[in-house]
Amino acid sequence: MLLRSSILVLVACSGCYLMHKPPADGGPDDWPGDSGKWRDAQTKADSGVDSGLDAGEDSGLDAGEPDSGGGCIVEPSTHPFDGPVPELIWSAEGLVFPLHTQVCMTPLVIETDRVPEGATIEPEVIFTSYSTDPEGEGGGVIRIVDPRTGETRVSIPSDPLDVQLVESTAHLAAGDLDSDGLPEIVAIESVFGSIAYHVDGTVMWESSEPSLANRGPQPFNKAISGAPSISDLDGDGQPEVLFGRVVVSGQDGTTLWNGDAGYGINGDVFGPINCTLDLEDDGIQEVVAGNTMYEGVDGTVRWEADVPDGWCAIGEVLDSSGGPEIALVASGRLYVLASQTGALLWEQVIPGGGNFLALGGAPTIADFDADGRAEIAMANGAHYVLIDPDCRGEPPPEGCLSDGVRWNQSTEDDSSASTGSSVFDFNGDGASEAVYNDEHFFRIYDGTSGTLLFQEPNSSRTRTEYPVIADVDGDGNAEIVFPANNEAWFLDIDPDDERYNAGIEIWGDAFDRWVGTRPIWNQHAYSIDNVDDRGGIPPRPAHGWTTHNSFRANRLGTREEELSASDLYLRLEYRCEGDRVVVTVTVRNLGVTRVLPPIRVAIYDGNPDDGGRFLGEVSTTIVLEGGQSEELTFVTRSPPDGVIYAIVDEDPDLPDGRERECNESNNRRRLRNVECP
């Protein structure tokens, strides 16, 4: 198991390595406050009774300071990718099915407990793990993992003698199917059929779909790397489950309809993967399975385009069609189809086919360059590519690489040439970044230029999987969750090379600069409006192409919400107990974003900027929502000069501390005239 050099602390837990953010050689910016200026706060309370404020002293809240959580935003960071670090590396050690360590599917992020309205959601990560025997084709075990502790809460099946395993590299989907406030998990079974589980691991239903006939036209297709999806197609409050061109009841698995045209399979190899949308705004959603749109209520073919079968995304990418378009990746080409008719509006060869498959991965849609218009990104066998309608023409417009292509970057995916990707605006500047993993590396690309912003060794045999972005630990910042596997012979990995793991990794920013996002990513065909934060499936989802205009991308909401931050503030009081000074340290969050414990408060005898003596520290123990505070106690002797200094969120290696705050200049406090007999 990998122990990267950037890791400082290893905390033992069952089946995981838990990584705390490490120190760095220095933060990305200079200290914004004046280290020679200290806010004064003195309250002396003899015998534990507050005697009030001395003349000229304040209460610990300066005039004009807010007294509860309020507007608090930060400017977008210009360098948010110099500090990604692993926060969790999962392993199956000590668990049931301990050899099922490999992961080659898109992980899910979803809350698996009932959360009261208004309470902070702290989701779990759900994925399928498989064993190396037989190589890459053994049945899979579903894991539900707490990303805050690394604990594997549930393994499905939980009995090591149970042979009811799911397809090892097929994706999962999760959502509340029975309106009980908890999500269910839908999986494709190894040979045929599907199964839905409650989050405690008990079976909800089994279905004979997708049958062999609905897994693709080739006899060898087993729904390898296919993806169920969940939508309330008829808007009745009872969601359906979809497998390409077949739909079953989300409540009992009864087959509702089978389509007879497109499958949603690329190159007759991987899939099916589909999309849904309410095209007519009538409360009835349509189903896009490859080159075919089906009516959601009965499976009637609305249109079948004269293009190959493939994988879809939905968004408004062309201004001329008068509605959303279907972006379809099929056999190495991008086809942009009119959603109303299936007419071909634009065809583009995807550069970098690589191998004989040259299929191309499932497309993403987002505004990559902050121009207010959406672009389409996808992987191919040897390139990751951004296709931009603004780049059409010969010669291509300025800033474009070639006709229709804004940029591409070399990658290596000779195995499947079908990997997906995801999108997120990590620093909140309006331009999205692309997140991708090929056979050897996990990467983040600048959306505007394609510049490689971050790269980390991470191996995969590759199917149709991709990393996901969500707030997995409830800290108000985005994290990246990605799968890892190292068993494929063609990867040519040295078994002693600790850079390459098997399992799941969660990465975050050591400097806390990645903006906030939603606590959910519930399926491969993820679209923001198709699921709520608790896993509920809306009966009439908003038209995503008119709100965020993205697909396989995540975001929190408005720019202000994404850039919201915390603001830590100190109040100091003291009382005497004999000759001991008992200091009450109140840490308060004046900002918007919650602050997770522990937050360190360092106590000094004398100004630390002038070599003051370190007395000790206290740390918060509870989550501080906006406006909330916690009282801590520190006991010492009277300082010789009668002054105690305190700094909240102090870290000698991070000038601004580990919390991203809208005001970094108010973290220091001094308590004067401290004297106990």
Short mmCIF file of N, CA and C in Angstrom, two decimals, residues 397-454:
data_model
loop_
_atom_site.label_atom_id
_atom_site.label_comp_id
_atom_site.label_asym_id
_atom_site.label_seq_id
_atom_site.Cartn_x
_atom_site.Cartn_y
_atom_site.Cartn_z
N PRO A 397 -9.93 29.40 -35.74
CA PRO A 397 -9.81 30.72 -35.11
C PRO A 397 -8.61 30.78 -34.17
N GLU A 398 -8.20 31.98 -33.85
CA GLU A 398 -7.07 32.19 -32.95
C GLU A 398 -7.34 31.53 -31.59
N GLY A 399 -6.34 30.88 -31.06
CA GLY A 399 -6.47 30.21 -29.77
C GLY A 399 -6.94 28.78 -29.88
N CYS A 400 -7.24 28.31 -31.09
CA CYS A 400 -7.70 26.94 -31.30
C CYS A 400 -6.58 26.11 -31.90
N LEU A 401 -6.54 24.85 -31.54
CA LEU A 401 -5.50 23.97 -32.05
C LEU A 401 -5.77 23.54 -33.48
N SER A 402 -7.02 23.19 -33.76
CA SER A 402 -7.39 22.76 -35.10
C SER A 402 -8.89 22.93 -35.25
N ASP A 403 -9.41 22.60 -36.40
CA ASP A 403 -10.83 22.74 -36.67
C ASP A 403 -11.65 22.00 -35.61
N GLY A 404 -12.40 22.74 -34.82
CA GLY A 404 -13.26 22.16 -33.81
C GLY A 404 -12.59 21.82 -32.50
N VAL A 405 -11.28 21.89 -32.43
CA VAL A 405 -10.54 21.45 -31.24
C VAL A 405 -9.86 22.65 -30.59
N ARG A 406 -10.20 22.89 -29.33
CA ARG A 406 -9.53 23.96 -28.58
C ARG A 406 -8.15 23.51 -28.14
N TRP A 407 -8.05 22.32 -27.57
CA TRP A 407 -6.75 21.78 -27.17
C TRP A 407 -6.86 20.27 -26.99
N ASN A 408 -5.72 19.59 -27.02
CA ASN A 408 -5.68 18.20 -26.59
C ASN A 408 -4.34 17.92 -25.92
N GLN A 409 -4.34 16.90 -25.07
CA GLN A 409 -3.14 16.52 -24.35
C GLN A 409 -2.92 15.02 -24.50
N SER A 410 -1.66 14.65 -24.60
CA SER A 410 -1.32 13.24 -24.77
C SER A 410 -1.62 12.45 -23.51
N THR A 411 -2.21 11.27 -23.70
CA THR A 411 -2.51 10.35 -22.60
C THR A 411 -2.17 8.94 -23.07
N GLU A 412 -2.43 7.96 -22.23
CA GLU A 412 -2.18 6.57 -22.62
C GLU A 412 -3.32 5.69 -22.12
N ASP A 413 -4.17 5.28 -23.04
CA ASP A 413 -5.26 4.36 -22.70
C ASP A 413 -5.44 3.37 -23.85
N ASP A 414 -4.40 2.57 -24.07
CA ASP A 414 -4.46 1.60 -25.15
C ASP A 414 -5.32 0.40 -24.81
N SER A 415 -5.76 0.28 -23.58
CA SER A 415 -6.54 -0.90 -23.19
C SER A 415 -7.99 -0.76 -23.60
N SER A 416 -8.68 0.29 -23.15
CA SER A 416 -10.09 0.44 -23.50
C SER A 416 -10.36 1.59 -24.45
N ALA A 417 -9.52 2.64 -24.38
CA ALA A 417 -9.77 3.88 -25.13
C ALA A 417 -11.19 4.38 -24.89
N SER A 418 -11.71 4.17 -23.67
CA SER A 418 -13.11 4.46 -23.38
C SER A 418 -13.33 5.14 -22.04
N THR A 419 -12.27 5.55 -21.38
CA THR A 419 -12.42 6.12 -20.04
C THR A 419 -13.19 7.43 -20.07
N GLY A 420 -13.95 7.66 -19.01
CA GLY A 420 -14.68 8.90 -18.85
C GLY A 420 -13.86 9.94 -18.13
N SER A 421 -14.49 11.06 -17.81
CA SER A 421 -13.83 12.14 -17.08
C SER A 421 -14.91 12.97 -16.40
N SER A 422 -14.48 13.90 -15.57
CA SER A 422 -15.42 14.77 -14.87
C SER A 422 -14.88 16.18 -14.86
N VAL A 423 -15.73 17.11 -14.39
CA VAL A 423 -15.42 18.53 -14.52
C VAL A 423 -15.77 19.25 -13.23
N PHE A 424 -14.93 20.22 -12.84
CA PHE A 424 -15.23 21.06 -11.68
C PHE A 424 -14.40 22.34 -11.76
N ASP A 425 -15.00 23.44 -11.32
CA ASP A 425 -14.30 24.72 -11.23
C ASP A 425 -13.72 24.82 -9.82
N PHE A 426 -12.50 24.36 -9.64
CA PHE A 426 -11.94 24.19 -8.30
C PHE A 426 -11.71 25.50 -7.57
N ASN A 427 -11.37 26.56 -8.28
CA ASN A 427 -11.08 27.82 -7.58
C ASN A 427 -12.18 28.85 -7.73
N GLY A 428 -13.28 28.51 -8.41
CA GLY A 428 -14.42 29.40 -8.49
C GLY A 428 -14.22 30.61 -9.37
N ASP A 429 -13.33 30.51 -10.37
CA ASP A 429 -13.08 31.66 -11.24
C ASP A 429 -13.94 31.65 -12.49
N GLY A 430 -14.83 30.67 -12.62
CA GLY A 430 -15.73 30.60 -13.77
C GLY A 430 -15.27 29.68 -14.87
N ALA A 431 -14.02 29.25 -14.85
CA ALA A 431 -13.48 28.33 -15.86
C ALA A 431 -13.28 26.96 -15.21
N SER A 432 -13.86 25.93 -15.81
CA SER A 432 -13.82 24.59 -15.21
C SER A 432 -12.52 23.88 -15.55
N GLU A 433 -12.10 23.00 -14.66
CA GLU A 433 -10.97 22.12 -14.89
C GLU A 433 -11.48 20.71 -15.18
N ALA A 434 -10.70 19.96 -15.94
CA ALA A 434 -11.04 18.58 -16.28
C ALA A 434 -10.23 17.63 -15.41
N VAL A 435 -10.89 16.56 -14.95
CA VAL A 435 -10.25 15.57 -14.08
C VAL A 435 -10.31 14.22 -14.80
N TYR A 436 -9.16 13.57 -14.92
CA TYR A 436 -9.09 12.39 -15.78
C TYR A 436 -8.02 11.43 -15.27
N ASN A 437 -8.23 10.13 -15.50
CA ASN A 437 -7.25 9.10 -15.15
C ASN A 437 -7.10 8.14 -16.31
N ASP A 438 -5.88 7.98 -16.82
CA ASP A 438 -5.65 6.99 -17.87
C ASP A 438 -5.01 5.74 -17.24
N GLU A 439 -4.21 5.01 -18.01
CA GLU A 439 -3.64 3.77 -17.48
C GLU A 439 -2.60 4.00 -16.39
N HIS A 440 -1.99 5.17 -16.37
CA HIS A 440 -0.85 5.37 -15.48
C HIS A 440 -0.92 6.60 -14.58
N PHE A 441 -1.76 7.59 -14.92
CA PHE A 441 -1.74 8.83 -14.17
C PHE A 441 -3.14 9.38 -13.93
N PHE A 442 -3.30 9.98 -12.77
CA PHE A 442 -4.45 10.82 -12.44
C PHE A 442 -4.04 12.26 -12.73
N ARG A 443 -4.88 12.99 -13.48
CA ARG A 443 -4.47 14.32 -13.94
C ARG A 443 -5.60 15.34 -13.80
N ILE A 444 -5.19 16.61 -13.65
CA ILE A 444 -6.11 17.74 -13.69
C ILE A 444 -5.60 18.69 -14.76
N TYR A 445 -6.50 19.08 -15.68
CA TYR A 445 -6.15 19.97 -16.78
C TYR A 445 -6.84 21.32 -16.63
N ASP A 446 -6.13 22.38 -16.97
CA ASP A 446 -6.74 23.69 -17.08
C ASP A 446 -7.72 23.69 -18.24
N GLY A 447 -8.95 24.15 -17.99
CA GLY A 447 -9.96 24.08 -19.03
C GLY A 447 -9.73 25.03 -20.18
N THR A 448 -9.13 26.17 -19.92
CA THR A 448 -8.94 27.16 -20.97
C THR A 448 -7.83 26.77 -21.94
N SER A 449 -6.71 26.30 -21.41
CA SER A 449 -5.53 26.06 -22.24
C SER A 449 -5.15 24.60 -22.38
N GLY A 450 -5.67 23.74 -21.51
CA GLY A 450 -5.25 22.35 -21.49
C GLY A 450 -3.97 22.10 -20.72
N THR A 451 -3.43 23.14 -20.11
CA THR A 451 -2.19 22.99 -19.33
C THR A 451 -2.38 21.94 -18.24
N LEU A 452 -1.39 21.08 -18.10
CA LEU A 452 -1.43 20.08 -17.05
C LEU A 452 -1.16 20.75 -15.71
N LEU A 453 -2.16 20.76 -14.84
CA LEU A 453 -2.05 21.43 -13.55
C LEU A 453 -1.55 20.51 -12.45
N PHE A 454 -1.87 19.23 -12.56
CA PHE A 454 -1.47 18.28 -11.52
C PHE A 454 -1.43 16.89 -12.13
#
